[in-house]
Coordinates of C-alpha atoms and ligand atoms in Angstrom, one line a residue:
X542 CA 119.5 103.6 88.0
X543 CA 116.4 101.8 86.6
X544 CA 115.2 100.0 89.8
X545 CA 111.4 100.4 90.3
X546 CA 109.4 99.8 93.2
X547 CA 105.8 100.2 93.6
X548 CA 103.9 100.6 96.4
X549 CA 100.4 99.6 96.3
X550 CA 97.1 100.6 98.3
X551 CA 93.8 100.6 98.5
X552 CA 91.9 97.9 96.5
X553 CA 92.0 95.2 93.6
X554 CA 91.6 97.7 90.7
X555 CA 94.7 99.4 91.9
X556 CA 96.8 95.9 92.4
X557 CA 95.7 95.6 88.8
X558 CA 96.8 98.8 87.6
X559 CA 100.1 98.7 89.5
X560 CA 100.7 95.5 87.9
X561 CA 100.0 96.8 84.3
X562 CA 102.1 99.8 84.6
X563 CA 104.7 97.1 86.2
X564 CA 104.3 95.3 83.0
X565 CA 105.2 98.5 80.5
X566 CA 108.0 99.4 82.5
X567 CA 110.0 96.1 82.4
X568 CA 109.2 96.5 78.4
X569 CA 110.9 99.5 78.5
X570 CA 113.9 98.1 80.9
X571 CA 113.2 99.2 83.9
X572 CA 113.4 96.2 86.4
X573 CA 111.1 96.0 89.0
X574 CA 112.1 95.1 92.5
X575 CA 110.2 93.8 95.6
X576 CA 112.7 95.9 98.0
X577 CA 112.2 99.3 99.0
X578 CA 115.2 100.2 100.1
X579 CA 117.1 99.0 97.1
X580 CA 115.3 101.2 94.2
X581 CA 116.0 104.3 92.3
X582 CA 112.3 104.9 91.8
X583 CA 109.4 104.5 93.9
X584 CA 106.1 105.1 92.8
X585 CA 103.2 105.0 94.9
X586 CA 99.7 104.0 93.4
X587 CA 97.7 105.3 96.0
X588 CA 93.8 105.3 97.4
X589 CA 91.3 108.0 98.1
X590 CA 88.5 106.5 99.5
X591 CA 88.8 107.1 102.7
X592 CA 90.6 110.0 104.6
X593 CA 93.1 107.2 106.3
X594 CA 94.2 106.2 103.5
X595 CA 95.0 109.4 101.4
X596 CA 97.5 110.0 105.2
X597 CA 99.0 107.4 105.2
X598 CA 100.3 107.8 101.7
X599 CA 101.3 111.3 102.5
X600 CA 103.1 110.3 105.5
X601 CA 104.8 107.6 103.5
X602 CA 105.7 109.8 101.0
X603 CA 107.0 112.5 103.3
X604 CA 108.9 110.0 104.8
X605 CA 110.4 108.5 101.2
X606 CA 111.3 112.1 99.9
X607 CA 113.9 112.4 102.5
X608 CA 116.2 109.8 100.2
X609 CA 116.5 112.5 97.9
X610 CA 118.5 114.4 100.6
X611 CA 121.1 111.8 100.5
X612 CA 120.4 110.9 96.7
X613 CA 119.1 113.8 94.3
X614 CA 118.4 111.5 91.5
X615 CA 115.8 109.4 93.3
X616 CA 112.6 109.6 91.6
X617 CA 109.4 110.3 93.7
X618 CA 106.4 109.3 92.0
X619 CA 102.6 109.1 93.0
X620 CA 100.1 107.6 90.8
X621 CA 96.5 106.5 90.8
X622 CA 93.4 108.0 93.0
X623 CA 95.1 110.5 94.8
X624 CA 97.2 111.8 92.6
X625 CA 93.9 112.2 90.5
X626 CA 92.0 113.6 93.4
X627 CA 94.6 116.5 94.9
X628 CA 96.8 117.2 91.2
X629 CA 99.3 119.1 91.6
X630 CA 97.8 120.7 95.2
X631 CA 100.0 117.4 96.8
X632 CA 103.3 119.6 95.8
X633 CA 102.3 121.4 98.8
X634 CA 102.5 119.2 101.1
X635 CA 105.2 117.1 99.5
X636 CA 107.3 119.6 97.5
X637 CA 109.9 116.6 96.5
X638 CA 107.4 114.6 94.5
X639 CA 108.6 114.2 91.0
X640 CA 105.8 113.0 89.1
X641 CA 102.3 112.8 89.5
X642 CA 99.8 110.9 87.5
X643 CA 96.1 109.9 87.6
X644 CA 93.9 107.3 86.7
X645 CA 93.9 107.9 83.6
X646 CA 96.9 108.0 82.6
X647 CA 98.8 104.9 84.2
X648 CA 99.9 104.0 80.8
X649 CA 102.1 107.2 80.3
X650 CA 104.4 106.2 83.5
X651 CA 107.1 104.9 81.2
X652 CA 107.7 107.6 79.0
X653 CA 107.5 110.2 82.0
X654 CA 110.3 108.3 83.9
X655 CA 112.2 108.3 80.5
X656 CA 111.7 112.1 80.4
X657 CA 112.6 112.8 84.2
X658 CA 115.6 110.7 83.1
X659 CA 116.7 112.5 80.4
X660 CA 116.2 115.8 82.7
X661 CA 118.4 114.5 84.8
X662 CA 121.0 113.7 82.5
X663 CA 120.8 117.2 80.7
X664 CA 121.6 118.2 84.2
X665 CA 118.1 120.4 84.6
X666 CA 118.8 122.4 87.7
X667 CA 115.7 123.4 88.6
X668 CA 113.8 120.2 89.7
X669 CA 111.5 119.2 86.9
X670 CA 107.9 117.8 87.8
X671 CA 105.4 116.0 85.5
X672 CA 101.4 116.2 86.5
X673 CA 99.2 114.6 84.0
X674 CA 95.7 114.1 85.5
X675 CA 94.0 114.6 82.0
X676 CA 91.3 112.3 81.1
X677 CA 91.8 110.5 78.2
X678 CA 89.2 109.3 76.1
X679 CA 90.2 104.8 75.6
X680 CA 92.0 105.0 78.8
X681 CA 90.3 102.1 79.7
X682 CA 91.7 100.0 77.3
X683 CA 95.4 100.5 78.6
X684 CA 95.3 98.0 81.8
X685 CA 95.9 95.0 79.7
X686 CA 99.4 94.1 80.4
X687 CA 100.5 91.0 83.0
X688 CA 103.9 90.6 85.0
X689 CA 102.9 86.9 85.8
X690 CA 104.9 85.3 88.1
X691 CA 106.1 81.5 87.3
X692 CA 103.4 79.2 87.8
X693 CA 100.6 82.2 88.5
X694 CA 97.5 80.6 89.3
X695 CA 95.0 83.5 89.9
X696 CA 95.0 86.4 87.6
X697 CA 92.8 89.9 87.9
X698 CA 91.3 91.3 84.5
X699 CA 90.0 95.0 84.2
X700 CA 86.6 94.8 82.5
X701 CA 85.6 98.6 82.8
X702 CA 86.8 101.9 84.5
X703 CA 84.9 104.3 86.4
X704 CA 81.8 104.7 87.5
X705 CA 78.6 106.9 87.5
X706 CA 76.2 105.7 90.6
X707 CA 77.2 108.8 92.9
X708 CA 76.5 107.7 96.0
X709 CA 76.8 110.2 98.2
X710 CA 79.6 109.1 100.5
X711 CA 81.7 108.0 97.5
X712 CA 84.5 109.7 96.1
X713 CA 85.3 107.3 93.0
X714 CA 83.3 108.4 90.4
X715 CA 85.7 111.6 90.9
X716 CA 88.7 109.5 91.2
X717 CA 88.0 107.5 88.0
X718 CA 85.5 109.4 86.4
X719 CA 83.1 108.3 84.1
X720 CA 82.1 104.6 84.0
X721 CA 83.8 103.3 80.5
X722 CA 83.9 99.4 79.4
X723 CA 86.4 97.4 77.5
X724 CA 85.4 96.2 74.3
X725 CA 84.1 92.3 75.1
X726 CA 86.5 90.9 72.3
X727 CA 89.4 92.3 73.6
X728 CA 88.9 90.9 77.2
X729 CA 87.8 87.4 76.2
X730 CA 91.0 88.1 74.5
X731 CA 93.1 88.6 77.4
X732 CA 91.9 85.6 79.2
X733 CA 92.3 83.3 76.8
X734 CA 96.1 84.6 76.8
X735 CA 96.3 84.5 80.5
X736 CA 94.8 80.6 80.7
X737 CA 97.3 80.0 77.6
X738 CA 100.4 81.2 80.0
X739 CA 99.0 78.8 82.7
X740 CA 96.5 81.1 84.6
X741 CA 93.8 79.0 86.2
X742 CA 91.4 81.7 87.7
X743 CA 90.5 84.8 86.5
X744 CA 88.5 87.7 88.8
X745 CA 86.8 90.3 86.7
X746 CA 87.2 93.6 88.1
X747 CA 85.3 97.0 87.5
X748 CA 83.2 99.3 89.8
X749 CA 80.2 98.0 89.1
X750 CA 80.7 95.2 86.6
X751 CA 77.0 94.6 86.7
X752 CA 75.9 97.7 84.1
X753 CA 79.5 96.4 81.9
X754 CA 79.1 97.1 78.4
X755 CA 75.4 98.7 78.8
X756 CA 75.7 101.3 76.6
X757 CA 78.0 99.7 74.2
X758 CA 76.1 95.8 73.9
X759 CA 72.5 95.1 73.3
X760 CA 70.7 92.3 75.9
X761 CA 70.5 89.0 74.2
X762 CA 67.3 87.0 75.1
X763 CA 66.8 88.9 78.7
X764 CA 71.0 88.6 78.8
X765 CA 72.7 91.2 80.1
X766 CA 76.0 91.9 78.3
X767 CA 78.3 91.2 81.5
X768 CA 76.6 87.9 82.0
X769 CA 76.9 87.8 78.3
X770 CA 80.6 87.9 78.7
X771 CA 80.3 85.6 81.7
X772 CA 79.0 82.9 79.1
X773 CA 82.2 83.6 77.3
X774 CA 84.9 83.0 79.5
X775 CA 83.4 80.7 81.3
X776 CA 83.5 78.8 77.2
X777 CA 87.8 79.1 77.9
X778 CA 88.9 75.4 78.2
X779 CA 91.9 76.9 80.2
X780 CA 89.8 78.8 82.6
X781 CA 88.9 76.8 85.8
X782 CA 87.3 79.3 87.9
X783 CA 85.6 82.8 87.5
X784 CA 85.2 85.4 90.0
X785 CA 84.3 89.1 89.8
X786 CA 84.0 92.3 92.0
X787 CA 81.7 94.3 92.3
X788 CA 78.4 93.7 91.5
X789 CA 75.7 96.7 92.7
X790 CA 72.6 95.3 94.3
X791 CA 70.4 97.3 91.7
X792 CA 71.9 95.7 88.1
X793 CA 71.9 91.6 90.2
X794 CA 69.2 91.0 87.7
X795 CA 67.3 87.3 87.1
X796 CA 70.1 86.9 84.3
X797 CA 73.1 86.8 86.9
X798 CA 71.6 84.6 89.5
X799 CA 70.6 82.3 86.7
X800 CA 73.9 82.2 85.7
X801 CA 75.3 80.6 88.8
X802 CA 72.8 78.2 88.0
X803 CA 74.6 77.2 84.4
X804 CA 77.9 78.7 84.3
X805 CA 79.9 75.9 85.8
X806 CA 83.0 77.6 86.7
X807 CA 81.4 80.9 88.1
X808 CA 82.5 80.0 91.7
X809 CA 80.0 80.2 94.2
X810 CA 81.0 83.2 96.1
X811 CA 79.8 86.9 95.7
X812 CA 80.8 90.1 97.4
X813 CA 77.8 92.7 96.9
X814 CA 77.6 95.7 98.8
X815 CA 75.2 96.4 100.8
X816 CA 76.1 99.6 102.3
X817 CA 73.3 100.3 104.6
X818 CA 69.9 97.9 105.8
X819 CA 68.1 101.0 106.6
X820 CA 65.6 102.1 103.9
X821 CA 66.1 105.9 104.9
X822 CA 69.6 105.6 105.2
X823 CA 70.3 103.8 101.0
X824 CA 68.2 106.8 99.9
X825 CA 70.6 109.2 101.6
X826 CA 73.2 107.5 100.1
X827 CA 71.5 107.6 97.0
X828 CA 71.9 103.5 96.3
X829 CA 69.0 102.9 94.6
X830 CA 67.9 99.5 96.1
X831 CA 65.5 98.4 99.1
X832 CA 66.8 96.0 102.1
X833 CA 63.7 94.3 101.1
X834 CA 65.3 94.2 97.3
X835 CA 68.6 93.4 98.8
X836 CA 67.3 90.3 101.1
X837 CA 65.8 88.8 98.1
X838 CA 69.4 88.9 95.9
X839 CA 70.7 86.7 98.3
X840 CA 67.9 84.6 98.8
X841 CA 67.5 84.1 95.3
X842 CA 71.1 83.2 95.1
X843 CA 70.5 80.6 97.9
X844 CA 68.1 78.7 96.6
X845 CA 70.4 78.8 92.9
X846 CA 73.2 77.6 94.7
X847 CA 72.6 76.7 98.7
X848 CA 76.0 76.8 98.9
X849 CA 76.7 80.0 98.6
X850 CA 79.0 82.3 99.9
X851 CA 78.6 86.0 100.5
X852 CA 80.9 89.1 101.3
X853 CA 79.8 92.8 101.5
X854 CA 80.9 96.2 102.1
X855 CA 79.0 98.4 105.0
X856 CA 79.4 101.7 106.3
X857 CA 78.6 102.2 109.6
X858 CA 77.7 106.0 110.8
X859 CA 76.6 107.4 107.6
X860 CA 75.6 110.9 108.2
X861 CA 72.2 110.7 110.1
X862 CA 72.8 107.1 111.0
X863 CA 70.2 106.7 114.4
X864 CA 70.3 104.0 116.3
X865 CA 67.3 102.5 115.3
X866 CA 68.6 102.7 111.9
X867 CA 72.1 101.0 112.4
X868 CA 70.2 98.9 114.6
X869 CA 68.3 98.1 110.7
X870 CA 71.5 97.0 109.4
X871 CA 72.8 95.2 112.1
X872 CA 69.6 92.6 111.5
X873 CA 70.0 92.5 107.6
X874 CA 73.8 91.7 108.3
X875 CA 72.9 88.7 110.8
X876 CA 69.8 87.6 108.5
X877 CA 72.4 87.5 105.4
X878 CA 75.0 85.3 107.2
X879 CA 77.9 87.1 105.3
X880 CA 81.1 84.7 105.3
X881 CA 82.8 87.6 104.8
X882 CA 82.5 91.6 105.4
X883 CA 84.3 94.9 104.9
X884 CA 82.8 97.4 107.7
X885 CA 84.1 100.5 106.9
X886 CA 83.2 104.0 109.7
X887 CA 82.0 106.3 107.1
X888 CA 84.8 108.9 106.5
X889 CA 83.9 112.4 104.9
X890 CA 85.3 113.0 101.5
X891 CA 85.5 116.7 100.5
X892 CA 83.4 117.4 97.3
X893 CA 81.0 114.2 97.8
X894 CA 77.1 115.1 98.9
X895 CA 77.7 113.2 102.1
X896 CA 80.3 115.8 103.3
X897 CA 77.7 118.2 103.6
X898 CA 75.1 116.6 105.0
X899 CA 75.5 117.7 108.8
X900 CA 74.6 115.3 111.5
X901 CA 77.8 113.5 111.7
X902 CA 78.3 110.9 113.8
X903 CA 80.8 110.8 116.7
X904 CA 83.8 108.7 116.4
X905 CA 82.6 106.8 119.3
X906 CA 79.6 105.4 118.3
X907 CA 81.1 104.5 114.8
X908 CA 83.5 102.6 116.7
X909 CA 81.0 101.2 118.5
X910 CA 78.7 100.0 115.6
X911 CA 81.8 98.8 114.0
X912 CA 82.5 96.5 116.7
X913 CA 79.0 95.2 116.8
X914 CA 79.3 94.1 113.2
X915 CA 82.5 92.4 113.4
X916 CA 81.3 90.1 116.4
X917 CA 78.1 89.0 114.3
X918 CA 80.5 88.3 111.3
X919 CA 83.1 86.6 113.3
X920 CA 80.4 84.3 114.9
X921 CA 79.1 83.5 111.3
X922 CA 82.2 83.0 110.3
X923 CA 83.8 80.2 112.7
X924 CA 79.9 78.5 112.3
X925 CA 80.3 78.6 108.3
X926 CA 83.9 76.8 109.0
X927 CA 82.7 74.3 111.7
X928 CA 80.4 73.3 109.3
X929 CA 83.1 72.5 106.5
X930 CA 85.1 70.3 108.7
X931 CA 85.3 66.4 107.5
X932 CA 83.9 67.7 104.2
X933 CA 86.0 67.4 100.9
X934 CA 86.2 70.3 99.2
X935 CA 87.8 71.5 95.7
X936 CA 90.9 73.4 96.2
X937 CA 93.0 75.2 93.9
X938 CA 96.3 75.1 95.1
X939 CA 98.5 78.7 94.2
X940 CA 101.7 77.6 95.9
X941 CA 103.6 77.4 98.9
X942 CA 102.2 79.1 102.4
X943 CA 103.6 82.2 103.5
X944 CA 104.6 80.1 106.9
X945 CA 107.0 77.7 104.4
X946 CA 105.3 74.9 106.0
X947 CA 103.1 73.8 103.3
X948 CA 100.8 74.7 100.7
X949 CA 98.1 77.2 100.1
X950 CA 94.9 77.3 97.6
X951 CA 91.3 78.6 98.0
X952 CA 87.9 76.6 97.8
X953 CA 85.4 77.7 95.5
X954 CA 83.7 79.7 98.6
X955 CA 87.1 81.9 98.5
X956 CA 87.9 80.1 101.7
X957 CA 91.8 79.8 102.3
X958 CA 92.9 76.2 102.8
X959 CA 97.1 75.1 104.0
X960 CA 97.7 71.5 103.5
X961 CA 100.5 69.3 102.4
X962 CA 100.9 69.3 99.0
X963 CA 103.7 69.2 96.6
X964 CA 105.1 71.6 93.6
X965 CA 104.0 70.0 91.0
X966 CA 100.2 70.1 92.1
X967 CA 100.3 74.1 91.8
X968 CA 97.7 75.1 89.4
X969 CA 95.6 72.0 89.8
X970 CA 92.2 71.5 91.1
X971 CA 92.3 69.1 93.8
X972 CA 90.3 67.2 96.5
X973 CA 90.8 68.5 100.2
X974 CA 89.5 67.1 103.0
X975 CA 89.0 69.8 105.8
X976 CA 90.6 68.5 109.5
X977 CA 90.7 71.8 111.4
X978 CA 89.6 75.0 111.1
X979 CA 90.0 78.8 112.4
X980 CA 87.8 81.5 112.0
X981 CA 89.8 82.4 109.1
X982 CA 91.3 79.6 107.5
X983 CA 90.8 76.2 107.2
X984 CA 93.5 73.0 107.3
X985 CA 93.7 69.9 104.9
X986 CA 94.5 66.4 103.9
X987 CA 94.6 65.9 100.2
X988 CA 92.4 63.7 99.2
X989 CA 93.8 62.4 95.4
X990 CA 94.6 58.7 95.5
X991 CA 98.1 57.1 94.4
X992 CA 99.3 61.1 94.5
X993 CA 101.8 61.7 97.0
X994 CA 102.8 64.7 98.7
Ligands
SAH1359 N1 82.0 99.9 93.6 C1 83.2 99.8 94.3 C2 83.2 100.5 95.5 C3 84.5 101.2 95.7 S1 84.7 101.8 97.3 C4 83.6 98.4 94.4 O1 84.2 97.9 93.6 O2 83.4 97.8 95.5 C5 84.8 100.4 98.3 C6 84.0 100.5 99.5 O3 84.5 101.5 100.3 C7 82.5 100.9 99.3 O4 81.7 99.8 98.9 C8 82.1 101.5 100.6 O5 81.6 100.5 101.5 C9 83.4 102.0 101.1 N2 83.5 103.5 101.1 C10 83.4 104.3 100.0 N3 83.4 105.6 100.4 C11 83.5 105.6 101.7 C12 83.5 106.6 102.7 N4 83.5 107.9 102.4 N5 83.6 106.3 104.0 C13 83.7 105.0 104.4 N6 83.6 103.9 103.5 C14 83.5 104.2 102.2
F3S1360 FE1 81.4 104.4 94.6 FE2 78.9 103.7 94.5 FE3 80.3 103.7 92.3 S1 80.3 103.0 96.0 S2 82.3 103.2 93.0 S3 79.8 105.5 93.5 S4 78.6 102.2 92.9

């Protein structure tokens, strides 16, 4: 009666949480298991960023209740963005959820499942529901725990929760409220933990790690206290690698691209939002930055590092999006030579400025301007891998492929690489020279003398 299964969307924050709440409920014996079809609880951490996502839950979840038709005992939980989003308004659509918990309160999953539990047992008649969607003041301290797999390479940390930019389209800052950091200590902390249980590659994670620890750390010398904690992990003998998402385009001071410059295992990839290349448009959606600004982030980080890599977020048919102005972010986009890109169509989110602004754009022509992105970022992308073949390039191999055939690891870049390899290289930073390549992966010989596969 203890088997939990999460179900996970939306973006890395949420893995993360998932995994901490994962964490506490295997310390309080609950096991946690990979099939859905074999648990007596399923909790679904969910995403509200976009309209799709917030229905897909809900048909999921609709879908999922009916076990409790053939099982009344069967525990229906949703967690996370929108559970913090719609509260207890979800009941009416999905009467049979048991529990329902926001972002704020991940940390509280364990006892409430005890509680439901104990319901149960006492035989409650009536069905019993928890909604917690409280803030809590520390909440952002909670998301520390790890479920590591044997022989985790890769490891996500939470550096901050929240966020306060409001831009207009952008229903986070309701989702996780106000932008709150972890103390620096306790993070450094954590990693030094996670490298000590074997974890190679750590990926800082917060909504806009760039203003981390602002109001809480003074600048030191022009130094920002995120790059500030940068300098520190990057110090971690265990650490190989450091990555982090997301930046914003307006905190990507000197400091940071300096950084890349001096921190030697800072990888040389960066996702940064860009959100729009129209200067009308980023006002709209309140992002205070120019494209002019934005154009001279990456340039800057070009010349720091000329082998760079670069990933972004756009969204195509913002309210009052004309042609002339996607037409603006289409050039930015091809001028950038992104490696990588989320294009998202803008989707209205009830309560944000954006929903309001009239002059919405057809389906159609989102579509459309969608399309037009992803042909410019496929072409960069299969010209960014032609150029890597015959090159040697430093791979960190994870483990075995998903295909069995081989192995899997990522260059520096973020690029995924299969070669042949063998068990005991997992974990280790090896040579790989690149012999074929797709537009999104590449293929491998290793490269390490007197090793064989
Ligand atoms: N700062 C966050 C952003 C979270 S939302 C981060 O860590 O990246 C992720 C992306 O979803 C945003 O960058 C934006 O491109 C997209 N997005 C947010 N709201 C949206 C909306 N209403 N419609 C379409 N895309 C949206
Ligand atoms: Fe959303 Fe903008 Fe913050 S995209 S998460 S309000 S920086």
């Amino acid at each position: 009666m203890n088997r939990v299964y999460i179900k996970t969307y939306g973006c890395q924050m949420n893995e993360r949480d998932s995994e901490a709440v994962a964490a506490l409920l295997r310390a309080r014996g609950y096991r946690i298991v990979q099939d859905e079809d074999a648990c007596d609880v399923m909790l679904m951490n969910t995403c509200s960023v976009r309209d799709m996502a917030e229905q897909k839950a809900i048909g999921k979840a609709g879908y999922v209740a009916q076990k409790k038709k053939r099982n009344p005992r069967f525990i229906l939980g949703i967690l996370g963005c929108m559970a913090q989003n719609r509260g207890a308004t979800l009941l009416d659509a999905l009467p049979d959820v048991d529990l329902i918990v926001g972002t704020q309160k991940f940390h509280q999953v364990p006892d409430y499942l005890d509680n439901l539990r104990a319901a149960q047992e006492a035989g409650t008649v009536l069905p019993t529901r928890i909604v917690d969607i409280a803030e809590e003041t520390g909440s952002q301290n909670t998301i520390r725990d790890h479920v590591l797999e044997e022989k985790q390479v890769s490891a996500f940390v939470s550096i901050q929760q929240g966020c306060n930019m409001d831009c207009a389209f952008c229903i986070v800052p309701k989702t996780r409220g106000d932008e709150r950091s972890r103390p620096m200590d306790e993070i450094v902390r954590e990693c030094e933990q996670l490298a000590d249980r074997g974890v190679k590659e750590i990926t800082l994670l917060g909504q806009i790690v760039t203003s981390y620890g602002r109001r809480d750390y003074a600048h030191t010398d022009g130094v920002t206290p995120f790059v500030q904690l940068l300098e520190r992990v990057n110090a971690i003998p265990g650490v190989r690698r450091i990555r982090f998402t997301s930046p914003h385009p307006r905190g990507f001071k000197d400091d940071l691209i300096q950084a890349y410059g001096r921190l030697e295992k800072l990888c040389e990839y960066v996702h940064l939002p860009m959100q729009s290349g129209s200067d009308r448009i980023l006002k709209a959606m309140n992002r205070p930055y120019s494209r002019d600004r934005y154009r001279q982030i990456v340039d800057d980080l070009r010349r720091v590092r000329p082998d760079m890599y670069f990933s972004t977020d756009i969204i195509v048919g913002f309210p009052g999006e004309t042609e002339g102005e996607f037409a603006q972010t289409r050039d930015l986009f091809a001028a950038c030579d992104f490696d990588m890109a989320y294009v998202f169509k803008y989707s209205i989110r009830t309560g944000t400025p954006a929903a309001d602004m009239g002059d919405q754009i057809p389906d159609e022509v989102k579509e459309a301007r969608n399309e037009t992105l992803l042909k410019i970022l496929e072409a960069n992308s299969n010209r960014r891998n032609a150029t890597l073949l015959g090159t040697t390039q430093e791979v960190l191999v994870e483990g075995p492929d998903k295909k069995g055939i081989g192995f899997m690891g990522r260059t520096r870049g973020n690029r995924i690489v299969h070669f042949a390899a063998s068990e005991r290289l997992i974990g280790e930073l090896v040579p790989v020279k690149i012999n074929r390549v797709s537009t999104a992966v590449l293929y491998g010989e290793l490269q390490l003398a007197g090793v064989g596969v």
